Coordinates of C-alpha atoms in Angstrom, one line a residue:
M753 CA -20.5 -23.9 -5.7
T754 CA -19.3 -24.1 -8.8
R755 CA -16.8 -22.9 -10.7
Y756 CA -16.4 -20.8 -13.7
F757 CA -13.2 -22.2 -15.9
R758 CA -10.5 -23.9 -17.5
P759 CA -12.1 -25.4 -20.1
L760 CA -9.4 -27.0 -21.4
L761 CA -9.4 -30.0 -20.6
P762 CA -9.7 -33.6 -23.0
R763 CA -12.9 -34.8 -23.1
C764 CA -12.5 -38.0 -21.0
K765 CA -14.8 -39.6 -18.2
V766 CA -17.6 -37.5 -16.3
L767 CA -15.6 -37.4 -13.6
V768 CA -14.0 -33.7 -12.0
C769 CA -11.0 -32.5 -10.6
A770 CA -11.2 -32.6 -6.9
G771 CA -11.0 -28.8 -5.7
L772 CA -12.4 -28.0 -9.2
L773 CA -15.6 -27.5 -9.7
L774 CA -16.2 -26.0 -13.2
A775 CA -19.3 -24.8 -13.8
G776 CA -20.7 -27.6 -17.2
L777 CA -17.3 -27.0 -18.6
L778 CA -14.8 -29.2 -16.7
T779 CA -16.4 -33.0 -17.4
A780 CA -12.6 -34.8 -17.8
T781 CA -10.8 -37.1 -15.8
C782 CA -7.7 -35.9 -13.7
P783 CA -4.6 -37.9 -15.4
A784 CA -2.2 -39.6 -13.6
Q785 CA 0.3 -37.4 -15.1
A786 CA 0.3 -33.8 -17.1
Q787 CA -0.7 -34.1 -21.1
K788 CA 1.4 -32.0 -23.0
L789 CA -1.6 -28.9 -24.2
S790 CA -2.1 -28.5 -27.3
P791 CA -2.1 -25.5 -29.8
L792 CA -4.4 -23.1 -30.2
H793 CA -5.8 -22.2 -33.7
A794 CA -8.2 -19.4 -34.7
E795 CA -11.7 -20.5 -36.6
G796 CA -14.3 -18.0 -36.9
P797 CA -14.9 -15.7 -33.9
R798 CA -13.5 -18.7 -31.0
M799 CA -10.0 -19.6 -30.4
L800 CA -10.1 -24.0 -30.8
D801 CA -7.0 -26.8 -30.3
A802 CA -6.1 -29.5 -31.9
T803 CA -9.0 -31.4 -31.9
G804 CA -11.2 -29.0 -33.0
R805 CA -12.3 -28.3 -28.9
E806 CA -13.0 -24.6 -27.9
V807 CA -10.9 -23.2 -25.2
V808 CA -12.0 -20.2 -23.4
L809 CA -8.4 -18.1 -21.5
R810 CA -9.5 -16.9 -17.9
G811 CA -6.5 -16.1 -15.5
Y812 CA -4.5 -13.9 -14.1
N813 CA -1.0 -11.0 -15.2
V814 CA 2.0 -12.0 -12.9
G815 CA 2.9 -8.4 -13.3
G816 CA 4.3 -5.9 -11.2
W817 CA 7.5 -9.2 -11.5
L818 CA 9.2 -8.4 -14.8
L819 CA 8.6 -5.2 -14.8
Q820 CA 7.8 -2.8 -11.7
E821 CA 4.7 -0.9 -11.7
S822 CA 5.0 1.8 -9.1
Y823 CA 1.5 2.5 -7.7
M824 CA 1.1 -1.5 -7.2
L825 CA 4.9 -1.8 -5.9
G826 CA 3.6 1.0 -3.5
T827 CA 6.8 3.3 -4.6
D828 CA 3.8 5.6 -6.8
T829 CA 6.4 8.8 -6.3
L830 CA 8.9 7.2 -7.8
N831 CA 6.2 6.5 -10.6
S832 CA 8.0 4.5 -13.1
Q833 CA 11.0 1.6 -13.0
W834 CA 13.4 3.3 -13.9
R835 CA 12.8 6.1 -11.4
I836 CA 14.1 2.8 -8.6
K837 CA 16.7 2.2 -10.6
Q838 CA 18.0 6.4 -10.6
G839 CA 17.1 5.9 -6.7
M840 CA 19.0 3.0 -6.2
L841 CA 22.3 4.4 -8.0
R842 CA 22.7 7.1 -5.8
T843 CA 23.4 5.1 -3.4
M844 CA 24.7 1.9 -4.4
P845 CA 27.1 0.3 -7.3
E846 CA 25.6 -1.2 -10.2
A847 CA 26.2 -4.5 -9.6
D848 CA 24.8 -4.4 -6.6
M849 CA 21.3 -2.9 -7.7
E850 CA 21.5 -5.3 -11.0
A851 CA 22.2 -8.6 -7.6
F852 CA 19.2 -6.8 -6.4
Y853 CA 16.8 -7.2 -8.9
R854 CA 17.9 -11.1 -10.2
R855 CA 16.9 -12.6 -6.1
Y856 CA 13.7 -10.0 -6.5
R857 CA 12.6 -11.5 -9.8
Q858 CA 14.0 -15.0 -8.0
Q859 CA 11.3 -14.6 -5.7
F860 CA 8.5 -12.5 -7.0
V861 CA 7.0 -15.3 -8.6
T862 CA 8.0 -18.9 -8.1
K863 CA 6.8 -21.7 -8.8
A864 CA 4.4 -22.4 -6.0
D865 CA 2.3 -19.4 -8.0
I866 CA 1.6 -20.5 -10.4
D867 CA 0.6 -23.8 -8.8
L868 CA -1.7 -21.6 -6.3
L869 CA -3.3 -20.2 -9.7
A870 CA -4.0 -23.1 -10.9
R871 CA -5.9 -24.7 -7.4
Q872 CA -7.9 -21.5 -7.8
G873 CA -9.2 -22.8 -11.0
F874 CA -7.5 -20.8 -13.9
N875 CA -6.3 -21.6 -16.8
C876 CA -3.7 -19.1 -18.1
V877 CA -0.8 -16.5 -17.6
R878 CA 0.0 -13.4 -19.0
L879 CA 3.1 -13.2 -18.0
P880 CA 4.2 -8.9 -19.2
L881 CA 8.0 -8.5 -20.2
H882 CA 10.4 -5.9 -20.4
Y883 CA 12.1 -5.6 -23.3
D884 CA 16.0 -4.8 -21.4
L885 CA 15.7 -9.0 -19.9
F886 CA 17.0 -10.0 -23.7
L887 CA 19.6 -7.5 -23.8
T888 CA 22.8 -8.9 -22.7
P889 CA 24.4 -7.7 -18.9
A890 CA 26.9 -5.1 -20.8
Q891 CA 23.7 -4.0 -23.1
R892 CA 21.0 -3.2 -20.3
H893 CA 24.6 -1.5 -18.7
A894 CA 24.5 1.2 -22.1
R895 CA 20.7 2.0 -20.8
T896 CA 21.4 2.3 -16.9
E897 CA 23.5 5.0 -17.8
V898 CA 20.3 7.0 -19.3
I899 CA 18.9 5.5 -16.2
R900 CA 22.2 8.0 -14.4
D901 CA 20.8 11.4 -17.3
P902 CA 17.8 10.4 -18.3
Q903 CA 17.0 14.0 -19.4
N904 CA 20.5 14.1 -21.3
D905 CA 19.7 14.5 -25.0
A906 CA 23.5 13.7 -25.8
T907 CA 23.5 10.5 -23.5
L908 CA 20.5 9.2 -24.6
A909 CA 21.3 9.3 -28.3
A910 CA 24.8 7.8 -28.1
Y911 CA 22.4 4.2 -26.2
V912 CA 20.1 4.7 -29.6
Q913 CA 23.6 4.4 -31.2
Q914 CA 24.6 1.7 -30.2
L915 CA 21.7 -0.3 -29.8
S916 CA 21.8 0.5 -34.1
Q917 CA 25.1 -0.7 -33.9
W918 CA 24.2 -4.1 -32.1
Y919 CA 21.2 -4.4 -34.7
D920 CA 23.3 -3.8 -37.7
A921 CA 25.5 -6.5 -36.5
G922 CA 22.9 -9.0 -35.3
E923 CA 24.3 -8.8 -32.0
L924 CA 20.8 -8.9 -30.3
F925 CA 18.6 -11.1 -28.5
A926 CA 21.6 -13.7 -30.3
R927 CA 22.5 -16.1 -28.5
P928 CA 19.2 -16.5 -26.1
Q929 CA 19.5 -19.6 -24.2
Q930 CA 22.4 -16.5 -22.7
L931 CA 20.1 -14.1 -21.7
D932 CA 17.6 -13.3 -18.3
G933 CA 14.3 -12.4 -19.8
I934 CA 14.5 -15.9 -21.9
R935 CA 14.9 -18.4 -19.2
Y936 CA 12.6 -16.7 -17.5
I937 CA 10.1 -17.5 -19.8
D938 CA 11.1 -21.3 -19.7
D939 CA 10.6 -21.0 -15.8
V940 CA 7.1 -19.5 -16.5
V941 CA 6.4 -22.4 -19.5
K942 CA 7.6 -25.4 -17.1
W943 CA 6.2 -24.3 -14.6
C944 CA 2.7 -23.8 -16.3
A945 CA 2.3 -27.2 -18.1
A946 CA 3.1 -28.9 -15.1
N947 CA -0.6 -27.6 -14.4
R948 CA -2.0 -27.3 -17.9
L949 CA -1.8 -23.4 -17.9
Y950 CA -1.8 -22.2 -20.9
V951 CA 0.8 -18.7 -21.4
V952 CA 0.6 -15.4 -23.1
L953 CA 4.0 -13.7 -23.4
D954 CA 3.4 -9.9 -23.3
L955 CA 5.9 -7.4 -24.5
H956 CA 4.7 -4.8 -21.7
A957 CA 7.2 -2.3 -21.7
A958 CA 8.7 -2.1 -25.2
P959 CA 11.7 -0.6 -27.0
G960 CA 11.5 3.5 -27.2
G961 CA 8.0 2.9 -24.7
Q962 CA 4.5 2.4 -26.5
G963 CA 2.8 6.0 -25.0
T964 CA 3.4 8.6 -22.9
D965 CA 2.4 6.6 -19.4
A966 CA 6.1 5.8 -18.7
N967 CA 4.7 3.7 -15.1
I968 CA 3.9 1.5 -18.1
N969 CA 6.8 1.1 -20.6
D970 CA 9.6 2.6 -18.9
N971 CA 9.9 4.5 -21.2
F972 CA 12.6 7.6 -21.6
R973 CA 10.7 9.6 -24.0
P974 CA 7.0 9.9 -25.1
L975 CA 6.4 7.8 -27.6
D976 CA 10.0 7.3 -29.1
L977 CA 8.4 3.5 -30.5
W978 CA 6.6 5.0 -32.5
K979 CA 8.7 8.7 -33.2
R980 CA 13.1 7.9 -32.8
R981 CA 14.7 7.3 -35.4
D982 CA 18.4 7.0 -35.8
E983 CA 21.4 8.5 -37.3
K984 CA 20.5 6.3 -40.4
G985 CA 16.6 7.5 -40.8
R986 CA 15.0 4.2 -39.0
L987 CA 12.7 3.8 -36.2
I988 CA 14.9 1.6 -34.6
Y989 CA 13.1 1.0 -31.3
Q990 CA 10.8 -0.8 -34.0
D991 CA 13.3 -3.0 -36.2
I992 CA 14.3 -3.7 -32.9
T993 CA 10.5 -5.1 -31.1
V994 CA 10.2 -6.6 -34.4
R995 CA 13.6 -8.0 -34.5
L996 CA 13.1 -9.5 -30.3
W997 CA 9.7 -10.9 -31.7
E998 CA 11.8 -13.1 -34.4
Q999 CA 14.3 -14.8 -32.0
L1000 CA 11.0 -15.1 -30.1
A1001 CA 9.3 -16.8 -33.3
A1002 CA 12.2 -18.4 -33.8
R1003 CA 12.6 -20.3 -30.3
Y1004 CA 8.7 -21.0 -29.6
R1005 CA 7.1 -21.7 -33.3
H1006 CA 6.2 -25.8 -31.5
E1007 CA 6.1 -25.2 -27.8
P1008 CA 1.9 -25.8 -27.4
T1009 CA 2.0 -24.4 -23.0
I1010 CA 2.7 -20.4 -25.8
A1011 CA -1.1 -19.5 -26.8
L1012 CA -0.4 -16.3 -27.5
Y1013 CA 1.4 -13.4 -28.6
D1014 CA 1.0 -9.7 -27.1
F1015 CA 2.8 -8.5 -29.4
I1016 CA 2.9 -4.9 -27.5
N1017 CA 1.2 -3.6 -24.4
E1018 CA -1.7 -0.5 -24.1
P1019 CA -0.5 1.6 -26.7
H1020 CA -2.0 4.6 -25.9
N1021 CA -1.6 8.8 -27.0
L1022 CA -1.0 7.7 -30.4
N1023 CA -2.8 11.1 -31.7
P1024 CA -2.3 14.4 -33.9
D1025 CA -1.8 16.7 -30.4
H1026 CA 1.6 14.4 -29.7
G1027 CA 2.3 14.5 -33.7
L1028 CA 1.2 10.8 -34.6
S1029 CA -1.8 10.5 -37.3
A1030 CA -5.8 10.5 -36.1
D1031 CA -6.0 6.5 -37.2
N1032 CA -4.2 4.7 -36.1
Q1033 CA -1.8 4.6 -39.3
E1034 CA 1.6 3.8 -37.3
L1035 CA -0.1 1.0 -35.4
N1036 CA -1.5 -0.6 -38.9
V1037 CA 1.9 -0.7 -40.2
F1038 CA 3.7 -1.8 -37.4
Y1039 CA 1.4 -4.8 -36.5
S1040 CA 1.6 -5.7 -40.4
R1041 CA 5.3 -5.8 -40.3
L1042 CA 4.9 -7.6 -36.8
I1043 CA 2.4 -10.0 -38.0
D1044 CA 4.7 -10.8 -41.2
A1045 CA 7.9 -11.2 -39.6
V1046 CA 5.8 -14.0 -37.0
R1047 CA 5.2 -15.8 -39.8
A1048 CA 8.1 -15.9 -42.3
R1049 CA 9.3 -17.4 -39.1
Q1050 CA 6.8 -20.3 -39.6
D1051 CA 5.3 -19.7 -36.3
Q1052 CA 1.1 -20.1 -36.4
H1053 CA 0.9 -18.8 -32.7
L1054 CA -2.2 -16.9 -31.9
L1055 CA -1.1 -13.0 -32.6
L1056 CA -3.6 -10.1 -29.8
L1057 CA -2.7 -7.1 -31.2
E1058 CA -3.6 -4.1 -29.1
G1059 CA -5.4 -1.5 -30.0
N1060 CA -4.8 2.9 -29.4
G1061 CA -5.9 4.3 -26.2
Y1062 CA -4.6 2.1 -23.3
G1063 CA -5.9 -1.7 -25.6
N1064 CA -9.1 -0.7 -26.9
E1065 CA -9.6 1.3 -30.5
Y1066 CA -9.4 0.2 -33.9
S1067 CA -10.4 2.0 -36.6
N1068 CA -8.0 1.3 -39.4
L1069 CA -6.7 -1.9 -37.6
T1070 CA -9.2 -4.8 -38.1
P1071 CA -8.8 -7.2 -40.9
D1072 CA -9.5 -5.8 -43.7
K1073 CA -7.6 -3.2 -43.6
L1074 CA -4.2 -4.9 -41.8
T1075 CA -1.5 -5.0 -44.9
A1076 CA -0.5 -8.5 -43.2
R1077 CA -0.1 -10.5 -46.4
D1078 CA -1.5 -13.5 -43.2
K1079 CA -4.2 -12.6 -41.3
T1080 CA -4.6 -16.2 -40.0
N1081 CA -5.0 -16.4 -36.3
L1082 CA -4.9 -13.0 -35.2
V1083 CA -6.8 -12.2 -31.4
Y1084 CA -8.2 -8.4 -30.9
N1085 CA -8.1 -7.5 -26.4
G1086 CA -9.6 -5.9 -24.6
H1087 CA -8.6 -4.1 -21.3
R1088 CA -11.7 -2.7 -19.3
Y1089 CA -11.2 -1.0 -15.7
W1090 CA -13.7 1.4 -15.0
C1091 CA -15.9 1.2 -16.7
S1092 CA -19.9 -0.1 -16.4
N1093 CA -20.3 -4.1 -17.2
D1094 CA -24.0 -4.1 -18.4
P1095 CA -24.0 -6.3 -21.3
T1096 CA -27.2 -4.1 -23.1
L1097 CA -24.5 -0.7 -22.9
T1098 CA -22.7 -0.1 -26.3
D1099 CA -20.0 3.1 -27.0
P1100 CA -20.6 4.3 -30.0
N1101 CA -18.0 3.7 -31.0
P1102 CA -17.5 0.3 -33.0
N1103 CA -14.1 -0.6 -33.1
Q1104 CA -13.4 1.3 -29.2
I1105 CA -14.8 -2.8 -28.1
N1106 CA -14.2 -3.0 -23.5
L1107 CA -17.8 -2.2 -23.6
I1108 CA -19.5 -5.9 -23.4
A1109 CA -21.7 -5.2 -26.2
N1110 CA -19.3 -3.7 -28.5
L1111 CA -16.8 -6.9 -27.7
V1112 CA -18.8 -9.5 -29.1
A1113 CA -20.9 -6.5 -31.8
F1114 CA -16.8 -6.3 -32.9
R1115 CA -15.7 -10.0 -32.7
Q1116 CA -19.4 -11.0 -35.7
R1117 CA -19.0 -8.7 -37.9
W1118 CA -15.6 -9.4 -38.0
Q1119 CA -15.4 -13.2 -37.0
V1120 CA -12.0 -12.7 -35.5
P1121 CA -11.6 -13.8 -31.6
V1122 CA -12.0 -11.1 -28.7
W1123 CA -10.3 -11.6 -25.2
V1124 CA -9.4 -9.1 -23.0
G1125 CA -5.9 -9.3 -21.7
E1126 CA -6.5 -7.1 -18.1
T1127 CA -9.3 -6.5 -16.1
G1128 CA -10.1 -4.9 -12.4
E1129 CA -8.4 -2.6 -10.3
N1130 CA -11.5 -2.1 -8.6
S1131 CA -14.4 -3.8 -5.8
N1132 CA -15.6 -7.6 -5.1
E1133 CA -18.2 -7.0 -7.0
W1134 CA -17.5 -5.5 -10.0
F1135 CA -14.7 -8.1 -10.0
A1136 CA -18.1 -10.2 -10.1
A1137 CA -20.1 -8.8 -12.5
A1138 CA -17.2 -8.6 -14.8
V1139 CA -17.0 -11.7 -14.8
Q1140 CA -20.3 -13.6 -14.9
D1141 CA -21.5 -11.2 -18.4
L1142 CA -17.8 -12.1 -20.4
N1143 CA -18.7 -15.4 -19.3
A1144 CA -21.8 -15.3 -20.1
A1145 CA -21.0 -13.9 -23.6
N1146 CA -18.0 -16.7 -24.0
I1147 CA -15.3 -14.1 -23.9
G1148 CA -11.8 -14.8 -22.1
W1149 CA -9.9 -12.5 -20.2
C1150 CA -7.1 -12.0 -17.4
H1151 CA -7.1 -10.4 -14.7
W1152 CA -5.4 -8.0 -13.8
N1153 CA -2.9 -8.7 -11.2
I1154 CA -2.1 -11.5 -8.8
K1155 CA 0.3 -9.7 -6.3
R1156 CA 0.1 -5.9 -5.1
V1157 CA 1.9 -4.3 -1.4
D1158 CA -0.3 -3.7 0.8
S1159 CA -3.7 -4.2 -1.4
G1160 CA -7.0 -6.3 -1.0
A1161 CA -6.7 -5.7 -5.0
G1162 CA -4.6 -9.0 -5.8
L1163 CA -5.3 -12.0 -5.3
L1164 CA -2.1 -12.0 -3.1
R1165 CA -1.3 -9.0 -0.7
V1166 CA 2.3 -7.9 -0.1
A1167 CA 3.1 -6.8 3.3
P1168 CA 4.4 -3.1 3.7
Y1169 CA 7.7 -3.6 3.4
G1170 CA 9.6 0.4 3.9
S1171 CA 11.2 2.6 1.4
L1172 CA 13.0 0.5 -1.6
L1173 CA 15.4 2.8 -1.2
R1174 CA 16.6 1.9 2.0
P1175 CA 19.1 -1.9 2.7
E1176 CA 16.3 -2.4 5.1
G1177 CA 13.5 -1.3 2.8
R1178 CA 15.1 -4.1 0.3
S1179 CA 15.9 -6.5 2.6
A1180 CA 11.7 -6.4 4.0
L1181 CA 9.8 -6.7 0.4
L1182 CA 12.3 -9.5 -0.7
R1183 CA 11.1 -11.6 1.9
N1184 CA 7.3 -9.9 1.4
V1185 CA 7.2 -11.3 -2.0
R1186 CA 7.8 -15.4 -1.2
F1187 CA 5.2 -16.5 -1.9
A1188 CA 2.7 -18.3 1.4
P1189 CA -0.6 -19.2 1.4
G1190 CA -1.8 -16.5 4.4
Q1191 CA -1.6 -14.2 0.9
L1192 CA -4.6 -14.7 -0.8
N1193 CA -6.6 -12.6 -0.7
R1194 CA -10.1 -15.2 -0.5
D1195 CA -12.3 -12.5 -1.2
V1196 CA -10.7 -11.8 -4.7
A1197 CA -10.9 -15.7 -5.4
A1198 CA -14.5 -16.1 -4.4
A1199 CA -15.3 -12.9 -7.0
L1200 CA -13.7 -14.2 -10.0
T1201 CA -14.2 -18.0 -8.8
Q1202 CA -18.2 -18.2 -7.8
A1203 CA -21.2 -18.2 -9.5
A1204 CA -24.1 -15.1 -9.0
D1205 CA -25.5 -16.5 -5.4
Y1206 CA -22.3 -17.7 -4.1
R1207 CA -22.6 -16.7 0.0
A1208 CA -20.1 -18.3 2.3
P1209 CA -18.3 -18.4 5.5
F1210 CA -15.2 -15.2 4.9
R1211 CA -14.1 -17.3 8.8
P1212 CA -15.7 -19.7 11.3
L1213 CA -17.8 -17.9 13.4
T1214 CA -19.8 -19.3 16.9
I1215 CA -22.4 -18.0 19.2
P1216 CA -21.3 -18.1 22.2
G1217 CA -18.6 -16.3 20.9
T1218 CA -17.2 -12.4 19.7
L1219 CA -17.9 -11.6 15.8
N1220 CA -15.4 -8.9 14.8
A1221 CA -17.3 -6.9 12.1
P1222 CA -15.1 -7.0 8.7
D1223 CA -15.4 -11.3 9.2
Y1224 CA -19.0 -11.0 7.1
D1225 CA -19.7 -13.3 4.6
L1226 CA -18.3 -13.9 1.3
G1227 CA -20.2 -12.5 -1.6
R1228 CA -21.9 -9.9 -4.1
D1229 CA -23.2 -7.2 -2.6
G1230 CA -27.1 -8.2 -2.7
V1231 CA -26.1 -11.7 -1.5
A1232 CA -23.6 -11.4 2.0
Y1233 CA -24.0 -7.8 1.6
H1234 CA -25.4 -4.4 0.9
D1235 CA -23.1 -1.3 1.0
T1236 CA -24.4 2.4 -1.0
H1237 CA -21.1 2.4 -3.4
S1238 CA -19.7 -0.8 -3.9
A1239 CA -18.4 -0.9 -7.5
R1240 CA -17.0 2.1 -9.9
T1241 CA -18.1 1.9 -13.6
D1242 CA -17.0 5.7 -14.4
Y1243 CA -13.5 6.1 -15.0
R1244 CA -13.8 9.7 -13.9
D1245 CA -15.6 9.1 -10.9
N1246 CA -12.9 8.3 -8.4
R1247 CA -14.5 7.6 -4.9
P1248 CA -12.9 4.4 -3.6
T1249 CA -15.7 2.1 -3.2
N1250 CA -14.0 0.9 0.1
H1251 CA -13.3 4.3 2.5
G1252 CA -10.2 3.0 4.5
G1253 CA -9.1 0.8 2.0
A1254 CA -8.6 -2.3 4.1
Y1255 CA -9.1 -6.0 5.4
R1256 CA -11.3 -6.8 2.4
N1257 CA -11.7 -5.5 -1.5
D1258 CA -15.3 -5.3 -1.2
G1259 CA -18.1 -1.9 -1.1
V1260 CA -17.7 -2.2 1.7
D1261 CA -16.0 0.1 4.4
I1262 CA -13.6 -1.0 6.2
G1263 CA -10.5 0.7 8.6
A1264 CA -7.1 -0.2 10.7
T1265 CA -8.6 0.2 14.3
P1266 CA -5.6 -0.9 16.3
D1267 CA -7.4 -0.8 19.5
L1268 CA -9.9 -3.4 18.9
P1269 CA -9.0 -6.7 19.3
G1270 CA -9.5 -7.3 14.9
G1271 CA -7.6 -4.4 14.2
F1272 CA -10.1 -3.5 11.5
A1273 CA -14.1 -2.4 11.5
V1274 CA -16.8 -1.4 9.4
Q1275 CA -16.9 2.1 8.8
E1276 CA -19.7 5.1 7.5
L1277 CA -22.4 2.9 7.9
E1278 CA -25.8 4.8 6.3
T1279 CA -29.1 3.2 6.4
G1280 CA -29.8 0.9 3.8
E1281 CA -26.9 -0.5 4.8
W1282 CA -26.8 -4.8 6.0
L1283 CA -24.0 -7.1 6.7
S1284 CA -25.1 -10.8 6.7
Y1285 CA -22.6 -13.4 8.3
T1286 CA -22.5 -17.3 9.1
V1287 CA -23.1 -18.7 11.9
T1288 CA -22.7 -21.5 14.3
V1289 CA -25.4 -21.8 17.5
T1290 CA -23.6 -24.2 19.6
T1291 CA -25.4 -23.9 22.5
P1292 CA -29.7 -22.8 22.4
G1293 CA -31.0 -20.6 24.1
A1294 CA -31.0 -16.3 25.4
Y1295 CA -27.6 -14.3 24.6
L1296 CA -26.5 -10.8 25.8
T1297 CA -25.1 -9.5 23.1
E1298 CA -23.1 -6.8 22.7
L1299 CA -22.6 -4.3 20.7
R1300 CA -18.9 -1.6 20.1
L1301 CA -20.4 0.9 17.8
R1302 CA -19.2 4.4 17.5
P1303 CA -22.0 6.5 17.1
G1304 CA -22.5 9.4 14.6
P1305 CA -23.8 12.6 14.8
N1306 CA -27.1 11.3 15.5
P1307 CA -28.6 8.4 17.7
G1308 CA -28.2 5.4 14.8
R1309 CA -29.8 1.9 14.8
L1310 CA -29.1 -1.0 14.1
M1311 CA -31.4 -3.7 13.4
L1312 CA -30.2 -7.6 14.4
R1313 CA -32.0 -10.8 12.7
L1314 CA -31.5 -14.9 13.0
D1315 CA -32.4 -16.4 9.3
E1316 CA -36.8 -14.6 9.6
Q1317 CA -36.4 -13.9 13.8
G1318 CA -35.7 -10.9 14.9
L1319 CA -33.3 -10.8 18.1
G1320 CA -33.5 -6.8 18.8
T1321 CA -32.8 -3.2 17.8
A1322 CA -29.5 -1.4 19.4
T1323 CA -29.7 2.2 19.9
V1324 CA -26.8 3.8 20.3
A1325 CA -27.1 8.3 21.0
P1326 CA -24.5 10.6 19.9
A1327 CA -20.9 10.7 21.2
P1328 CA -17.9 11.0 21.4
G1329 CA -15.4 7.8 20.6
W1330 CA -16.9 4.5 20.5
T1331 CA -18.9 2.4 23.4
T1332 CA -20.9 -0.6 23.7
V1333 CA -25.1 -1.2 23.5
T1334 CA -26.3 -4.4 24.9
L1335 CA -29.1 -6.1 24.3
T1336 CA -30.9 -9.9 25.2
T1337 CA -31.4 -11.7 22.1
P1338 CA -34.7 -13.9 22.8
S1339 CA -33.6 -18.3 22.5
L1340 CA -31.7 -18.9 19.3
P1341 CA -31.7 -22.0 18.1
A1342 CA -29.0 -24.6 17.7
G1343 CA -27.4 -25.8 14.5
R1344 CA -26.1 -22.8 11.5
H1345 CA -27.4 -19.6 10.7
V1346 CA -27.5 -16.1 9.3
L1347 CA -26.9 -13.3 11.8
R1348 CA -27.5 -10.3 9.5
V1349 CA -26.9 -7.3 10.8
W1350 CA -29.4 -3.9 9.3
V1351 CA -28.5 -0.5 9.8
E1352 CA -32.0 1.5 10.0
Q1353 CA -30.3 5.1 11.0
P1354 CA -26.9 5.9 10.7
V1355 CA -23.1 4.8 12.6
Q1356 CA -20.3 6.4 12.6
A1357 CA -17.9 2.4 12.9
L1358 CA -19.1 -1.0 14.4
G1359 CA -16.6 -3.7 15.6
W1360 CA -17.5 -6.0 17.0
M1361 CA -20.5 -8.1 18.0
R1362 CA -20.0 -10.4 20.8
F1363 CA -23.0 -12.8 22.4
S1364 CA -22.6 -14.5 25.6
P1365 CA -25.8 -16.7 27.3
A1366 CA -28.3 -14.2 29.3
A1367 CA -28.3 -15.3 33.2
P1368 CA -31.8 -17.2 33.9
A1369 CA -34.6 -14.9 35.1
A1370 CA -34.1 -16.2 38.5
E1371 CA -30.9 -15.5 38.9
V1372 CA -30.7 -11.8 37.7
G1373 CA -33.4 -11.0 40.4
R1374 CA -31.5 -12.3 42.7
H1375 CA -28.3 -9.6 42.1

């Protein structure tokens, strides 16, 4: 089957690079040495390289690395990075905490992770950044003092005043080569350039915080980026943010590997309820100022704007409304979570652009490129539908997120580690975040990179042998399986798509069952659901088939088919706990086939199916 992306290599002889079959987009030879990427610019609604070829960026976010978000790290009760640090500071010196974070950042994302993204066929990486990485150790210490007592207004005011003094003295971001944030950017640019991946710089946690959600922007007070003034009456956090982007522009203005500057991530709750305007006036002024500041550094990089409401709403932010002097090379962003992928569905507000039809209409109306900087946090079925419909509309996207602790929703699954506030937990986390090929969630990778009709074995399965029920084929709902609730398409509907949330990220409900050999079982099988398994029959003949089941309160019934051949029906009576039901199949032909299990009447769970050669009839008669 074919993949969808990486359309950025130069058009040469028609030869597909080994391991990357990119549907209709890649017709290039693999260069002996990585060629330098071409800088990107906007021309109407398209992003083009220097040769005039369109580049559609499809990639991955490497979040959770340079800014920890609690829900991905498995520390939901702590809610933000500063609260995690606050907890650590209760039991360790500040120097030890800083040493832990240095080790964490050295190991969470490395060149091996970037190499993996390239092998999967992605062509860009979005790099979420915390502004405190651009502070010197002494400046970061001043922020840490606030972390110790964040509700103390006097402590926070003293920190803001220190920032003002450093700003006025030209001491913020003044020696970039000595700053941790610059070193991390330089590493990612180097690793991505070697793999011909573009980079998007994303200021994920802006000074003061761009919204009310501390988990996202790690702020001490909601919306301080828009509200906090220093003793001179200046919106000092905005001044600092402008200064940071000026320094980044001065350093990276000639770096073609960097595709976009993402000024601030997901501004939200800028509205009258929070003492701000109803039409994004604050965002308009700030974005116009940032655009002018970057362009004054002779930097022509693409500039990504994010609308209010977590990056999606652009009232008063369209090109005709911005007051920036130079409005070329602007790109408009959408973040897509828990919404419909129906390409015909529209939002009545044309400036609310998370729906695909609105993205397309906004692009056409304003003749600007649009890009989905974040999408994900759902089931594989939603992932696949989203990227396939975005691809069909020629809209690029960047999936969230590369790594999650004990979750199948990320590309890589990090093993649980215990408590981050205990030494053994921190040591385990440092081990577990290191890249290992076994962390790859193959079902997520397939959902993002394969065609709509793709189906393939999740793992090799043979008859005779035991087939663990959760090892059904890779593929979409209706192709590899069917589940009655396989995707979340309404942010108000919080029902989990996978009841159990274990092993895989499909809508199929899978739970941990330590008492079974495979450790997992498919559960809550409802009438009309089915699972398919690609199997190889190594020995033809009839088979005794055992199904390990947990019955429901009513009689359950599962029907088995091999290709078009009926194998029989397993009926199970209500009973407590697990039970084994047997049936004897007709003769099975050797070779590769598709075994399908149909749910005719509900059962509580299916653990495994075991196929053993049936004894000949004469031999059965002798017993």
